[in-house]
XYZ file of N, CA and C in Angstrom:
450
model
N 14.383 5.857 2.440
C 13.408 6.721 1.835
C 14.035 7.542 0.719
N 13.359 7.582 -0.409
C 13.888 8.363 -1.504
C 13.250 9.801 -1.398
N 14.074 10.819 -1.631
C 13.635 12.214 -1.500
C 13.796 12.937 -2.810
N 12.767 13.754 -3.094
C 12.793 14.592 -4.275
C 12.559 16.041 -3.835
N 13.123 17.006 -4.498
C 12.945 18.406 -4.141
C 11.648 18.934 -4.666
N 11.370 18.735 -5.924
C 10.181 19.402 -6.554
C 9.249 18.365 -7.176
N 7.972 18.685 -7.216
C 6.965 17.827 -7.758
C 7.254 17.508 -9.226
N 7.700 18.564 -9.983
C 7.904 18.336 -11.404
C 9.093 17.402 -11.695
N 9.955 17.132 -10.711
C 11.003 16.121 -10.906
C 10.384 14.791 -11.295
N 9.174 14.524 -10.776
C 8.602 13.226 -10.971
C 8.185 12.956 -12.427
N 7.965 14.028 -13.203
C 7.564 13.834 -14.633
C 8.649 13.053 -15.414
N 9.881 13.189 -15.046
C 10.923 12.442 -15.754
C 11.084 10.983 -15.253
N 10.338 10.625 -14.242
C 10.474 9.295 -13.668
C 9.287 8.370 -13.998
N 8.422 8.787 -14.868
C 7.304 7.902 -15.284
C 7.855 6.603 -15.861
N 7.301 5.483 -15.387
C 7.759 4.183 -15.792
C 8.827 3.583 -14.897
N 9.275 4.348 -13.914
C 10.333 3.888 -12.995
C 9.851 3.725 -11.560
N 10.596 2.893 -10.821
C 10.359 2.735 -9.389
C 10.815 4.042 -8.705
N 9.947 4.555 -7.835
C 10.312 5.817 -7.176
C 10.455 5.621 -5.677
N 10.231 4.400 -5.161
C 10.478 4.183 -3.730
C 10.034 2.780 -3.290
N 10.563 2.377 -2.186
C 10.229 1.091 -1.525
C 10.137 1.366 -0.041
N 9.043 0.959 0.586
C 8.756 1.277 1.956
C 9.572 0.338 2.946
N 9.387 0.707 4.199
C 9.875 -0.154 5.305
C 8.898 -1.338 5.472
N 9.360 -2.376 6.168
C 8.481 -3.498 6.415
C 7.436 -3.192 7.496
N 6.295 -3.803 7.427
C 5.264 -3.713 8.463
C 4.813 -5.111 8.835
N 4.756 -5.432 10.134
C 4.272 -6.717 10.622
C 2.740 -6.769 10.683
N 2.206 -7.817 10.109
C 0.747 -8.030 10.167
C 0.496 -9.205 11.099
N 0.363 -8.908 12.370
C 0.105 -9.926 13.350
C -1.348 -10.079 13.649
N -1.715 -11.052 14.544
C -3.166 -11.309 14.809
C -3.833 -10.137 15.470
N -3.033 -9.388 16.291
C -3.666 -8.239 16.921
C -4.095 -7.179 15.879
N -3.272 -6.931 14.915
C -3.590 -5.986 13.836
C -4.799 -6.437 13.065
N -4.785 -7.781 12.715
C -5.938 -8.360 11.978
C -7.233 -8.217 12.805
N -7.171 -8.481 14.080
C -8.350 -8.344 14.944
C -8.821 -6.893 14.982
N -7.925 -5.968 15.121
C -8.318 -4.565 15.200
C -9.042 -4.155 13.858
N -8.515 -4.634 12.755
C -9.176 -4.295 11.485
C -10.524 -5.001 11.390
N -10.644 -6.239 11.897
C -11.920 -6.927 11.893
C -12.950 -6.173 12.720
N -12.492 -5.680 13.865
C -13.392 -4.915 14.736
C -13.838 -3.544 14.076
N -12.861 -2.919 13.457
C -13.175 -1.636 12.841
C -14.070 -1.822 11.616
N -13.959 -2.875 10.866
C -14.685 -3.072 9.617
C -15.954 -3.987 9.767
N -16.091 -4.510 10.933
C -17.214 -5.508 11.206
C -17.106 -6.733 10.326
N -15.904 -7.036 9.873
C -15.650 -8.261 9.095
C -14.967 -9.300 9.980
N -15.766 -10.143 10.642
C -15.273 -11.058 11.625
C -15.224 -12.449 11.041
N -15.106 -12.605 9.736
C -15.045 -13.956 9.141
C -13.939 -14.809 9.788
N -14.224 -16.027 10.089
C -13.342 -16.884 10.854
C -11.990 -17.104 10.210
N -11.849 -16.958 8.909
C -10.581 -17.132 8.262
C -9.554 -16.055 8.764
N -10.108 -14.965 9.321
C -9.272 -13.846 9.807
C -9.140 -13.884 11.332
N -10.214 -14.312 12.003
C -10.267 -14.054 13.508
C -10.321 -15.311 14.365
N -10.408 -16.499 13.827
C -10.504 -17.708 14.679
C -9.294 -18.584 14.350
N -8.254 -18.466 15.152
C -6.982 -19.266 14.859
C -7.190 -20.724 14.885
N -8.021 -21.291 15.760
C -8.260 -22.740 15.761
C -8.964 -23.172 14.480
N -9.998 -22.508 14.116
C -10.758 -22.911 12.894
C -9.910 -22.653 11.635
N -9.210 -21.563 11.636
C -8.368 -21.226 10.497
C -7.254 -22.272 10.262
N -6.724 -22.840 11.395
C -5.670 -23.846 11.252
C -6.119 -25.046 10.471
N -7.457 -25.315 10.486
C -8.010 -26.451 9.704
C -8.515 -25.979 8.361
N -8.406 -24.652 8.013
C -8.888 -24.113 6.790
C -7.900 -24.238 5.641
N -8.188 -23.609 4.563
C -7.399 -23.749 3.329
C -5.915 -23.191 3.414
N -5.685 -22.331 4.361
C -4.312 -21.733 4.423
C -3.553 -22.218 5.669
N -4.208 -22.947 6.519
C -3.536 -23.526 7.725
C -3.302 -22.525 8.815
N -3.758 -21.312 8.667
C -3.648 -20.243 9.685
C -4.568 -19.140 9.338
N -4.703 -18.161 10.196
C -5.446 -16.959 9.859
C -4.728 -16.163 8.796
N -5.495 -15.493 7.979
C -4.916 -14.588 6.991
C -5.493 -13.198 7.165
N -4.839 -12.191 6.718
C -5.284 -10.796 6.789
C -6.384 -10.555 5.752
N -7.247 -9.670 6.081
C -8.254 -9.230 5.112
C -7.549 -8.573 3.946
N -8.082 -8.760 2.754
C -7.500 -8.061 1.609
C -7.557 -6.563 1.788
N -8.655 -6.115 2.342
C -8.811 -4.639 2.529
C -7.895 -4.116 3.606
N -7.490 -4.990 4.579
C -6.445 -4.555 5.542
C -5.144 -4.287 4.776
N -4.767 -5.203 3.926
C -3.561 -5.070 3.151
C -3.680 -3.740 2.354
N -4.765 -3.542 1.665
C -4.986 -2.313 0.899
C -4.837 -1.050 1.771
N -5.392 -1.137 2.998
C -5.420 0.042 3.854
C -4.012 0.426 4.367
N -3.060 -0.468 4.262
C -1.689 -0.144 4.619
C -0.933 0.673 3.621
N -1.440 0.858 2.428
C -0.800 1.616 1.379
C -0.423 3.084 1.851
N -1.285 3.787 2.510
C -0.822 5.140 2.959
C 0.367 5.080 3.895
N 0.424 4.049 4.779
C 1.629 3.967 5.643
C 2.844 3.606 4.846
N 2.701 2.754 3.801
C 3.843 2.447 2.959
C 4.371 3.710 2.261
N 3.414 4.611 1.799
C 3.793 5.831 1.181
C 4.708 6.686 2.095
N 4.394 6.684 3.382
C 5.093 7.530 4.327
C 6.616 7.220 4.465
N 6.975 5.952 4.194
C 8.354 5.525 4.327
C 9.043 5.245 3.023
N 8.350 5.401 1.900
C 8.892 5.040 0.597
C 9.599 6.223 -0.112
N 8.843 7.356 -0.138
C 9.428 8.551 -0.811
C 8.745 9.776 -0.315
N 9.390 10.909 -0.518
C 8.773 12.232 -0.215
C 9.202 13.258 -1.184
N 8.392 14.297 -1.336
C 8.712 15.407 -2.192
C 8.697 16.645 -1.277
N 9.842 17.256 -1.136
C 10.014 18.352 -0.150
C 9.062 19.507 -0.485
N 8.820 19.786 -1.753
C 7.968 20.882 -2.170
C 6.516 20.636 -1.774
N 6.090 19.360 -1.646
C 4.664 19.062 -1.398
C 4.344 19.413 0.041
N 3.314 20.220 0.171
C 2.808 20.614 1.495
C 1.609 19.744 1.903
N 0.982 19.162 0.912
C -0.240 18.321 1.197
C -0.393 17.246 0.143
N -0.661 16.015 0.559
C -0.965 14.924 -0.335
C -2.310 14.369 0.024
N -3.119 14.131 -0.998
C -4.467 13.587 -0.821
C -4.692 12.312 -1.587
N -5.333 11.354 -0.964
C -5.775 10.163 -1.691
C -6.941 10.527 -2.583
N -6.737 10.312 -3.917
C -7.761 10.645 -4.894
C -8.610 9.429 -5.291
N -8.051 8.212 -5.082
C -8.803 7.035 -5.383
C -7.868 5.899 -5.840
N -8.477 4.914 -6.394
C -7.802 3.736 -6.891
C -8.303 3.334 -8.246
N -7.460 2.798 -9.050
C -7.928 2.160 -10.260
C -7.988 0.657 -9.973
N -7.297 -0.120 -10.736
C -7.306 -1.567 -10.587
C -6.689 -2.012 -9.251
N -7.361 -2.949 -8.575
C -6.860 -3.523 -7.348
C -6.992 -5.061 -7.423
N -5.928 -5.765 -7.061
C -6.000 -7.256 -7.069
C -5.229 -7.772 -5.833
N -5.667 -8.891 -5.404
C -5.030 -9.617 -4.272
C -4.578 -10.989 -4.724
N -3.436 -11.068 -5.400
C -2.977 -12.315 -5.987
C -2.522 -13.439 -5.026
N -2.307 -13.090 -3.759
C -1.832 -14.078 -2.789
C -2.266 -13.676 -1.405
N -2.501 -14.669 -0.532
C -2.927 -14.349 0.821
C -1.765 -13.798 1.688
N -2.182 -13.224 2.806
C -1.213 -12.689 3.766
C -1.402 -13.498 5.069
N -0.626 -14.570 5.334
C -0.721 -15.278 6.573
C -0.345 -14.440 7.767
N -1.030 -14.703 8.870
C -0.652 -13.990 10.126
C 0.831 -13.996 10.392
N 1.334 -12.966 10.944
C 2.714 -12.705 11.283
C 3.622 -12.535 10.026
N 3.021 -12.132 8.902
C 3.786 -11.831 7.708
C 4.298 -10.351 7.809
N 5.434 -10.123 7.162
C 5.931 -8.740 7.022
C 5.717 -8.348 5.603
N 5.135 -7.102 5.476
C 4.858 -6.571 4.160
C 5.547 -5.229 3.919
N 5.771 -4.926 2.671
C 6.271 -3.616 2.238
C 5.685 -3.293 0.884
N 5.742 -1.989 0.524
C 5.243 -1.555 -0.790
C 6.349 -1.036 -1.676
N 6.270 -1.393 -2.957
C 7.122 -0.839 -3.987
C 6.249 0.060 -4.844
N 6.798 1.195 -5.201
C 6.079 2.219 -5.918
C 6.648 2.495 -7.269
N 5.876 2.275 -8.328
C 6.255 2.586 -9.658
C 5.365 3.681 -10.215
N 5.935 4.712 -10.648
C 5.169 5.878 -11.177
C 4.680 5.569 -12.571
N 3.356 5.593 -12.768
C 2.771 5.336 -14.079
C 2.368 6.582 -14.845
N 1.944 7.654 -14.085
C 1.570 8.899 -14.655
C 1.870 10.059 -13.684
N 2.168 11.209 -14.219
C 2.353 12.416 -13.421
C 1.731 13.577 -14.257
N 0.565 14.028 -13.839
C -0.168 15.034 -14.612
C -0.383 16.264 -13.809
N -0.224 17.423 -14.376
C -0.519 18.692 -13.670
C -1.990 18.814 -13.294
N -2.239 19.326 -12.076
C -3.543 19.729 -11.658
C -3.359 21.131 -11.023
N -4.437 21.833 -10.795
C -4.329 23.156 -10.247
C -3.614 23.135 -8.867
N -2.451 23.763 -8.807
C -1.679 23.821 -7.577
C -0.814 22.617 -7.282
N -0.649 21.677 -8.214
C 0.208 20.511 -7.968
C 0.160 19.490 -9.081
N 0.233 18.248 -8.711
C 0.249 17.128 -9.695
C -0.633 16.012 -9.171
N -1.216 15.247 -10.148
C -1.852 14.014 -9.846
C -0.944 12.876 -10.246
N -0.722 11.962 -9.330
C 0.187 10.808 -9.598
C -0.660 9.572 -9.680
N -0.359 8.766 -10.659
C -0.937 7.390 -10.778
C 0.264 6.498 -10.520
N 0.223 5.754 -9.362
C 1.344 4.943 -8.897
C 0.919 3.494 -8.786
N 1.642 2.578 -9.395
C 1.426 1.203 -9.157
C 2.116 0.812 -7.861
N 1.299 0.329 -6.909
C 1.801 -0.117 -5.636
C 1.764 -1.671 -5.625
N 2.929 -2.259 -5.500
C 3.029 -3.710 -5.405
C 3.418 -4.064 -3.941
N 2.476 -4.690 -3.230
C 2.742 -5.070 -1.826
C 3.356 -6.405 -1.764
N 4.577 -6.515 -1.257
C 5.294 -7.742 -1.183
C 5.228 -8.324 0.193
N 5.215 -9.653 0.287
C 5.287 -10.391 1.559
C 6.705 -10.949 1.639
N 7.383 -10.689 2.760
C 8.791 -11.145 2.905
C 8.884 -12.615 2.689
N 9.823 -13.017 1.811
C 10.064 -14.406 1.528
C 9.128 -15.020 0.499
N 8.198 -14.262 -0.097
C 7.275 -14.798 -1.099
C 7.630 -14.299 -2.466
N 7.357 -15.103 -3.457
C 7.737 -14.705 -4.848
C 6.651 -13.845 -5.434
N 5.398 -14.000 -5.002
C 4.256 -13.345 -5.601
C 3.779 -12.188 -4.695
N 3.403 -11.037 -5.292
C 2.868 -9.967 -4.462
C 1.502 -10.362 -3.841
N 1.191 -9.715 -2.733
C -0.106 -9.991 -2.100
C -1.156 -8.965 -2.427
N -0.762 -7.831 -3.024
C -1.686 -6.852 -3.476
C -0.953 -6.034 -4.566
N -1.715 -5.751 -5.631
C -1.202 -4.841 -6.642
C -2.313 -3.838 -6.956
N -2.049 -2.563 -6.776
C -3.086 -1.505 -6.981
C -2.511 -0.354 -7.672
N -3.368 0.349 -8.390
C -3.044 1.665 -8.987
C -3.636 2.717 -8.056
N -2.814 3.421 -7.342
C -3.203 4.475 -6.428
C -3.102 5.833 -7.106
N -4.143 6.612 -6.959
C -4.155 7.991 -7.447
C -4.055 8.938 -6.236
N -3.014 9.785 -6.318
C -2.863 10.768 -5.267
C -2.649 12.124 -5.919
N -3.019 13.161 -5.146
C -2.768 14.539 -5.595
C -1.836 15.136 -4.581
N -0.750 15.712 -5.075
C 0.264 16.386 -4.268
C 0.232 17.876 -4.622
N 0.161 18.701 -3.579
C 0.015 20.165 -3.807
C 1.176 20.901 -3.213
N 1.557 21.985 -3.892
C 2.650 22.936 -3.445
C 2.176 23.750 -2.314
């Protein structure tokens, strides 16, 4: 985990990678829990027998499951000691360039695109590239907007 003392330190790092998270396993149990929570029970995610005969040869994770892991990736990628509160402010562009087969390990790489002052803190625009272990192509690329407050 990369650590920073002050929020304003980040202004000098625009355009640079500011952290890389730990790996997270996306197994069938996690996929099923997400399917249950989101009411998205499409067979490509939840039926291993049918998915084995499908286009990917196995179950794959929901794109939105992959996206929902971004806050967890943030927790292990970097921290700012001065920040007492961080809030998800939204997303800009989101893409899912490759599937996430069951039992994949994923991690997030964080590149700071913008750091702008807001009342009491900063708003960060961070490109999050979600990597699958052993794959050349990312499985999700998103611009995450967060607000960090002193």
